[in-house]
mmCIF file of C-alpha atoms in Angstrom:
data_model
loop_
_atom_site.group_PDB
_atom_site.id
_atom_site.type_symbol
_atom_site.label_atom_id
_atom_site.label_comp_id
_atom_site.label_asym_id
_atom_site.label_seq_id
_atom_site.Cartn_x
_atom_site.Cartn_y
_atom_site.Cartn_z
ATOM 1 C CA UNK A 34 -11.132 -8.260 -1.013
ATOM 2 C CA UNK A 35 -14.116 -8.159 1.419
ATOM 3 C CA UNK A 36 -13.937 -4.204 1.742
ATOM 4 C CA UNK A 37 -16.328 -2.136 3.628
ATOM 5 C CA UNK A 38 -18.888 0.433 1.838
ATOM 6 C CA UNK A 39 -17.973 2.971 4.435
ATOM 7 C CA UNK A 40 -14.039 2.607 3.540
ATOM 8 C CA UNK A 41 -15.492 2.845 -0.351
ATOM 9 C CA UNK A 42 -17.053 5.898 0.302
ATOM 10 C CA UNK A 43 -14.201 7.570 2.315
ATOM 11 C CA UNK A 44 -11.634 6.471 -0.486
ATOM 12 C CA UNK A 45 -14.113 8.259 -3.008
ATOM 13 C CA UNK A 46 -14.404 11.113 -1.001
ATOM 14 C CA UNK A 47 -10.596 11.193 -0.740
ATOM 15 C CA UNK A 48 -9.830 10.794 -4.569
ATOM 16 C CA UNK A 49 -12.541 13.650 -5.360
ATOM 17 C CA UNK A 50 -11.017 16.202 -3.200
ATOM 18 C CA UNK A 51 -7.219 15.274 -4.449
ATOM 19 C CA UNK A 52 -6.885 13.999 -8.330
ATOM 20 C CA UNK A 53 -6.509 16.963 -9.950
ATOM 21 C CA UNK A 54 -3.824 18.007 -7.719
ATOM 22 C CA UNK A 55 -2.138 14.560 -7.754
ATOM 23 C CA UNK A 56 -2.677 14.681 -11.440
ATOM 24 C CA UNK A 57 -0.356 17.833 -11.271
ATOM 25 C CA UNK A 58 1.760 16.833 -9.230
ATOM 26 C CA UNK A 59 2.463 13.661 -12.022
ATOM 27 C CA UNK A 60 2.602 15.853 -14.965
ATOM 28 C CA UNK A 61 5.176 18.052 -13.078
ATOM 29 C CA UNK A 62 6.805 15.127 -11.705
ATOM 30 C CA UNK A 63 7.763 14.401 -15.750
ATOM 31 C CA UNK A 64 4.538 12.757 -16.872
ATOM 32 C CA UNK A 65 2.898 14.301 -20.020
ATOM 33 C CA UNK A 66 -1.012 14.870 -19.226
ATOM 34 C CA UNK A 67 -2.472 11.466 -20.098
ATOM 35 C CA UNK A 68 0.416 9.418 -18.745
ATOM 36 C CA UNK A 69 -0.237 11.094 -14.947
ATOM 37 C CA UNK A 70 -3.579 10.291 -15.050
ATOM 38 C CA UNK A 71 -2.365 6.635 -15.148
ATOM 39 C CA UNK A 72 0.133 6.949 -13.293
ATOM 40 C CA UNK A 73 -2.233 8.824 -10.612
ATOM 41 C CA UNK A 74 -4.804 5.651 -11.074
ATOM 42 C CA UNK A 75 -2.189 3.537 -10.845
ATOM 43 C CA UNK A 76 -1.313 4.376 -7.482
ATOM 44 C CA UNK A 77 -4.545 5.206 -6.162
ATOM 45 C CA UNK A 78 -5.116 1.429 -6.861
ATOM 46 C CA UNK A 79 -2.461 0.475 -4.835
ATOM 47 C CA UNK A 80 -3.552 3.023 -2.172
ATOM 48 C CA UNK A 81 -7.150 1.024 -2.591
ATOM 49 C CA UNK A 82 -6.141 -2.181 -1.652
ATOM 50 C CA UNK A 83 -4.157 -1.115 1.184
ATOM 51 C CA UNK A 84 -6.690 1.411 2.263
ATOM 52 C CA UNK A 85 -6.902 0.016 5.334
ATOM 53 C CA UNK A 86 -3.202 0.648 5.842
ATOM 54 C CA UNK A 87 -2.972 4.469 4.397
ATOM 55 C CA UNK A 88 -5.803 4.765 6.620
ATOM 56 C CA UNK A 89 -3.859 4.150 9.599
ATOM 57 C CA UNK A 90 -0.973 6.110 7.960
ATOM 58 C CA UNK A 91 0.053 9.601 10.738
ATOM 59 C CA UNK A 92 -0.399 11.720 7.481
ATOM 60 C CA UNK A 93 -2.598 10.128 4.565
ATOM 61 C CA UNK A 94 -1.963 12.773 2.074
ATOM 62 C CA UNK A 95 2.069 12.047 2.782
ATOM 63 C CA UNK A 96 1.151 8.008 2.244
ATOM 64 C CA UNK A 97 -0.541 8.452 -1.033
ATOM 65 C CA UNK A 98 2.414 11.303 -2.489
ATOM 66 C CA UNK A 99 5.466 8.475 -1.493
ATOM 67 C CA UNK A 100 3.016 5.691 -3.315
ATOM 68 C CA UNK A 101 2.306 8.227 -6.440
ATOM 69 C CA UNK A 102 6.487 9.288 -6.356
ATOM 70 C CA UNK A 103 7.622 5.503 -6.192
ATOM 71 C CA UNK A 104 4.614 4.454 -9.283
ATOM 72 C CA UNK A 105 5.941 7.336 -11.396
ATOM 73 C CA UNK A 106 9.755 5.885 -10.754
ATOM 74 C CA UNK A 107 8.656 2.367 -11.709
ATOM 75 C CA UNK A 108 7.468 3.856 -15.242
ATOM 76 C CA UNK A 109 10.396 5.153 -15.692
ATOM 77 C CA UNK A 110 12.375 1.945 -15.658
ATOM 78 C CA UNK A 111 9.817 0.380 -18.257
ATOM 79 C CA UNK A 112 9.521 3.361 -20.694
ATOM 80 C CA UNK A 113 11.634 4.262 -23.406
ATOM 81 C CA UNK A 114 12.494 7.991 -23.463
ATOM 82 C CA UNK A 115 13.867 8.365 -27.081
ATOM 83 C CA UNK A 116 13.746 11.514 -29.597
ATOM 84 C CA UNK A 117 10.427 12.168 -30.561
ATOM 85 C CA UNK A 118 10.390 13.547 -33.663
ATOM 86 C CA UNK A 119 8.106 16.505 -35.141
ATOM 87 C CA UNK A 120 7.555 18.214 -38.463
ATOM 88 C CA UNK A 121 7.726 21.824 -37.170
ATOM 89 C CA UNK A 122 9.817 23.563 -34.313
ATOM 90 C CA UNK A 123 7.545 24.985 -31.841
ATOM 91 C CA UNK A 124 8.212 29.140 -32.267
ATOM 92 C CA UNK A 125 9.113 31.131 -29.007
ATOM 93 C CA UNK A 126 5.714 33.957 -28.664
ATOM 94 C CA UNK A 127 7.200 37.932 -28.102
ATOM 95 C CA UNK A 128 6.336 39.236 -25.309
ATOM 96 C CA UNK A 129 3.368 40.902 -26.412
ATOM 97 C CA UNK A 130 1.795 42.059 -22.924
ATOM 98 C CA UNK A 131 -1.591 40.865 -23.083
ATOM 99 C CA UNK A 132 -0.186 37.883 -24.670
ATOM 100 C CA UNK A 133 -3.049 35.202 -24.210
ATOM 101 C CA UNK A 134 -0.888 32.468 -24.782
ATOM 102 C CA UNK A 135 1.385 33.945 -22.149
ATOM 103 C CA UNK A 136 -0.075 31.215 -18.889
ATOM 104 C CA UNK A 137 0.899 28.605 -21.718
ATOM 105 C CA UNK A 138 4.542 29.442 -22.315
ATOM 106 C CA UNK A 139 5.008 30.555 -18.834
ATOM 107 C CA UNK A 140 3.955 26.831 -17.996
ATOM 108 C CA UNK A 141 5.731 25.006 -20.804
ATOM 109 C CA UNK A 142 8.415 26.817 -19.476
ATOM 110 C CA UNK A 143 7.883 25.729 -15.729
ATOM 111 C CA UNK A 144 7.860 22.087 -17.412
ATOM 112 C CA UNK A 145 11.301 22.205 -19.695
ATOM 113 C CA UNK A 146 13.111 23.634 -16.272
ATOM 114 C CA UNK A 147 11.471 21.211 -14.337
ATOM 115 C CA UNK A 148 12.433 18.006 -16.892
ATOM 116 C CA UNK A 149 16.216 19.205 -16.700
ATOM 117 C CA UNK A 150 16.466 18.503 -12.575
ATOM 118 C CA UNK A 151 17.719 15.164 -11.719
ATOM 119 C CA UNK A 152 14.668 13.135 -11.089
ATOM 120 C CA UNK A 153 15.588 13.473 -6.962
ATOM 121 C CA UNK A 154 15.970 17.099 -7.256
ATOM 122 C CA UNK A 155 12.485 17.422 -8.862
ATOM 123 C CA UNK A 156 10.658 15.345 -6.863
ATOM 124 C CA UNK A 157 12.171 17.338 -4.254
ATOM 125 C CA UNK A 158 10.277 20.836 -6.149
ATOM 126 C CA UNK A 159 7.517 19.194 -6.749
ATOM 127 C CA UNK A 160 6.398 17.786 -3.172
ATOM 128 C CA UNK A 161 7.642 20.897 -1.095
ATOM 129 C CA UNK A 162 6.560 23.860 -3.383
ATOM 130 C CA UNK A 163 3.521 22.145 -5.334
ATOM 131 C CA UNK A 164 2.281 19.319 -2.781
ATOM 132 C CA UNK A 165 3.223 21.830 -0.004
ATOM 133 C CA UNK A 166 4.622 18.766 1.979
ATOM 134 C CA UNK A 167 7.067 20.037 5.460
ATOM 135 C CA UNK A 168 11.097 18.201 4.808
ATOM 136 C CA UNK A 169 9.481 15.457 7.352
ATOM 137 C CA UNK A 170 6.873 14.150 4.651
ATOM 138 C CA UNK A 171 9.290 14.675 2.275
ATOM 139 C CA UNK A 172 12.174 12.748 3.772
ATOM 140 C CA UNK A 173 9.317 10.062 4.771
ATOM 141 C CA UNK A 174 7.911 10.078 1.363
ATOM 142 C CA UNK A 175 11.130 9.922 -0.432
ATOM 143 C CA UNK A 176 12.770 7.216 2.085
ATOM 144 C CA UNK A 177 15.027 9.809 2.731
ATOM 145 C CA UNK A 178 17.075 11.700 5.682
ATOM 146 C CA UNK A 179 15.773 15.222 6.350
ATOM 147 C CA UNK A 180 19.748 16.525 5.722
ATOM 148 C CA UNK A 181 19.653 14.960 2.135
ATOM 149 C CA UNK A 182 16.087 16.464 1.493
ATOM 150 C CA UNK A 183 17.400 19.771 2.095
ATOM 151 C CA UNK A 184 20.512 19.378 0.135
ATOM 152 C CA UNK A 185 18.372 18.260 -2.977
ATOM 153 C CA UNK A 186 16.009 20.930 -2.577
ATOM 154 C CA UNK A 187 18.732 23.216 -2.354
ATOM 155 C CA UNK A 188 20.472 22.562 -5.159
ATOM 156 C CA UNK A 189 17.182 22.614 -7.099
ATOM 157 C CA UNK A 190 16.950 25.684 -6.824
ATOM 158 C CA UNK A 191 20.155 26.549 -7.700
ATOM 159 C CA UNK A 192 19.172 25.487 -10.840
ATOM 160 C CA UNK A 193 16.620 27.073 -11.976
ATOM 161 C CA UNK A 194 17.301 29.947 -10.598
ATOM 162 C CA UNK A 195 20.451 29.657 -13.684
ATOM 163 C CA UNK A 196 17.892 28.098 -15.799
ATOM 164 C CA UNK A 197 17.669 30.474 -19.023
ATOM 165 C CA UNK A 198 13.369 29.389 -19.686
ATOM 166 C CA UNK A 199 12.855 31.060 -16.236
ATOM 167 C CA UNK A 200 14.722 34.192 -16.626
ATOM 168 C CA UNK A 201 12.409 34.586 -20.140
ATOM 169 C CA UNK A 202 9.706 34.948 -16.893
ATOM 170 C CA UNK A 203 11.064 36.245 -14.428
ATOM 171 C CA UNK A 204 8.961 39.217 -13.952
ATOM 172 C CA UNK A 205 6.108 36.935 -14.222
ATOM 173 C CA UNK A 206 7.285 33.952 -11.493
#
């Protein structure tokens, strides 16, 4: 691969500015934090190889999120998703006002609620409300019609509104 030094610097700047958000998006899609870094690294490696094409895209962020979603989907096809046994069940905290673990509990509840959505619904919620992509950008990223994006979001939001884990934190969200 014969690459220009300017391309490398541009790519490095792009990655530095977006790394954390891409990793968090992968977590919200359903990866563990360690797996999310691997998925993002794989997605960005794919983007590096085709950086000239990414650079010419109308919306680089949408292009990279599409690669991320595809990489995540590919990783799910290969990954065994059986039970994860633990020795002890985690305890649920009682509402304690200024409990320092409150943010962690809310984040865990959101993660569990997102995990109960279908993969398509979860991707739509993450791309819309975390990545802040427009419906048109989401349709491009997911390779579906804008109407499909709207119906996925509608169904996902209806499911989240009824999720018991989120009801426990309604005043926080």
